[in-house]
Amino acid sequence: MPILFTRTPENLRIMRFDDEYFRFFDRRRMANETRGASKHCIERNTFPHKFKKIVRDKTSDEDVDKCTICLC
């Protein structure tokens, strides 16, 4: 009967280490690559918006509780 190659736990541990080691360096290499949209792409696809100043009455009560999101 031929002897089949079987993996010992030690060999599996070494293989697992090698895989993790190479994955680590792949991730490290890919970190230097640019991800997402470039600044030019964002500026090209962003709509310009100008905020309008809201004129408030001088007689309005400033002590009134205001919305914490929009402060109106």
mmCIF file of C-alpha atoms in Angstrom:
data_model
loop_
_atom_site.group_PDB
_atom_site.id
_atom_site.type_symbol
_atom_site.label_atom_id
_atom_site.label_comp_id
_atom_site.label_asym_id
_atom_site.label_seq_id
_atom_site.Cartn_x
_atom_site.Cartn_y
_atom_site.Cartn_z
ATOM 1 C CA MET A 1 0.000 0.000 0.000
ATOM 2 C CA PRO A 2 1.522 3.393 -0.999
ATOM 3 C CA ILE A 3 2.183 5.968 1.638
ATOM 4 C CA LEU A 4 -0.045 8.986 1.152
ATOM 5 C CA PHE A 5 1.215 12.415 1.981
ATOM 6 C CA THR A 6 -0.580 13.584 5.047
ATOM 7 C CA ARG A 7 -0.217 16.980 6.581
ATOM 8 C CA THR A 8 0.906 17.059 10.127
ATOM 9 C CA PRO A 9 -0.437 19.760 12.432
ATOM 10 C CA GLU A 10 2.987 21.405 12.387
ATOM 11 C CA ASN A 11 2.954 21.673 8.587
ATOM 12 C CA LEU A 12 -0.557 23.124 8.692
ATOM 13 C CA ARG A 13 0.562 25.710 11.226
ATOM 14 C CA ILE A 14 3.475 26.753 8.983
ATOM 15 C CA MET A 15 1.214 26.946 5.931
ATOM 16 C CA ARG A 16 -1.316 29.029 7.849
ATOM 17 C CA PHE A 17 1.488 31.371 8.972
ATOM 18 C CA ASP A 18 2.714 31.762 5.394
ATOM 19 C CA ASP A 19 -0.789 32.579 4.145
ATOM 20 C CA GLU A 20 -1.325 35.176 6.865
ATOM 21 C CA TYR A 21 2.138 36.620 6.274
ATOM 22 C CA PHE A 22 1.533 37.089 2.552
ATOM 23 C CA ARG A 23 -1.967 38.483 3.158
ATOM 24 C CA PHE A 24 -0.478 41.014 5.584
ATOM 25 C CA PHE A 25 1.998 42.276 3.003
ATOM 26 C CA ASP A 26 -0.655 42.340 0.275
ATOM 27 C CA ARG A 27 -2.862 44.527 2.482
ATOM 28 C CA ARG A 28 0.107 46.731 3.311
ATOM 29 C CA ARG A 29 0.942 47.145 -0.374
ATOM 30 C CA MET A 30 -2.671 47.923 -1.271
ATOM 31 C CA ALA A 31 -2.870 50.600 1.441
ATOM 32 C CA ASN A 32 -0.625 52.813 -0.682
ATOM 33 C CA GLU A 33 -2.944 52.545 -3.662
ATOM 34 C CA THR A 34 -5.617 55.173 -3.944
ATOM 35 C CA ARG A 35 -9.103 54.158 -2.953
ATOM 36 C CA GLY A 36 -12.360 55.876 -3.737
ATOM 37 C CA ALA A 37 -12.973 58.906 -5.887
ATOM 38 C CA SER A 38 -10.290 61.419 -6.701
ATOM 39 C CA LYS A 39 -10.613 65.042 -5.646
ATOM 40 C CA HIS A 40 -11.252 66.019 -9.267
ATOM 41 C CA CYS A 41 -14.088 63.498 -9.564
ATOM 42 C CA ILE A 42 -15.720 64.752 -6.356
ATOM 43 C CA GLU A 43 -15.497 68.395 -7.425
ATOM 44 C CA ARG A 44 -16.868 67.593 -10.882
ATOM 45 C CA ASN A 45 -19.927 65.780 -9.478
ATOM 46 C CA THR A 46 -20.681 68.086 -6.543
ATOM 47 C CA PHE A 47 -23.383 70.668 -7.075
ATOM 48 C CA PRO A 48 -22.488 74.177 -5.928
ATOM 49 C CA HIS A 49 -24.618 75.469 -3.100
ATOM 50 C CA LYS A 50 -24.764 78.901 -1.569
ATOM 51 C CA PHE A 51 -26.281 79.365 1.840
ATOM 52 C CA LYS A 52 -28.795 82.133 2.245
ATOM 53 C CA LYS A 53 -28.636 84.158 5.400
ATOM 54 C CA ILE A 54 -31.953 84.110 7.232
ATOM 55 C CA VAL A 55 -33.041 87.525 8.413
ATOM 56 C CA ARG A 56 -34.355 87.238 11.951
ATOM 57 C CA ASP A 57 -36.563 89.673 13.771
ATOM 58 C CA LYS A 58 -34.775 91.749 16.340
ATOM 59 C CA THR A 59 -37.756 91.319 18.653
ATOM 60 C CA SER A 60 -37.589 87.529 18.627
ATOM 61 C CA ASP A 61 -36.935 85.905 21.951
ATOM 62 C CA GLU A 62 -33.440 84.368 22.023
ATOM 63 C CA ASP A 63 -34.198 82.376 25.163
ATOM 64 C CA VAL A 64 -36.649 80.093 23.375
ATOM 65 C CA ASP A 65 -35.546 76.478 23.046
ATOM 66 C CA LYS A 66 -34.272 75.820 19.560
ATOM 67 C CA CYS A 67 -33.943 72.709 17.478
ATOM 68 C CA THR A 68 -30.478 71.261 18.109
ATOM 69 C CA ILE A 69 -30.127 70.192 14.487
ATOM 70 C CA CYS A 70 -30.994 73.322 12.513
ATOM 71 C CA LEU A 71 -31.094 75.898 15.340
ATOM 72 C CA CYS A 72 -34.353 77.392 14.104
#
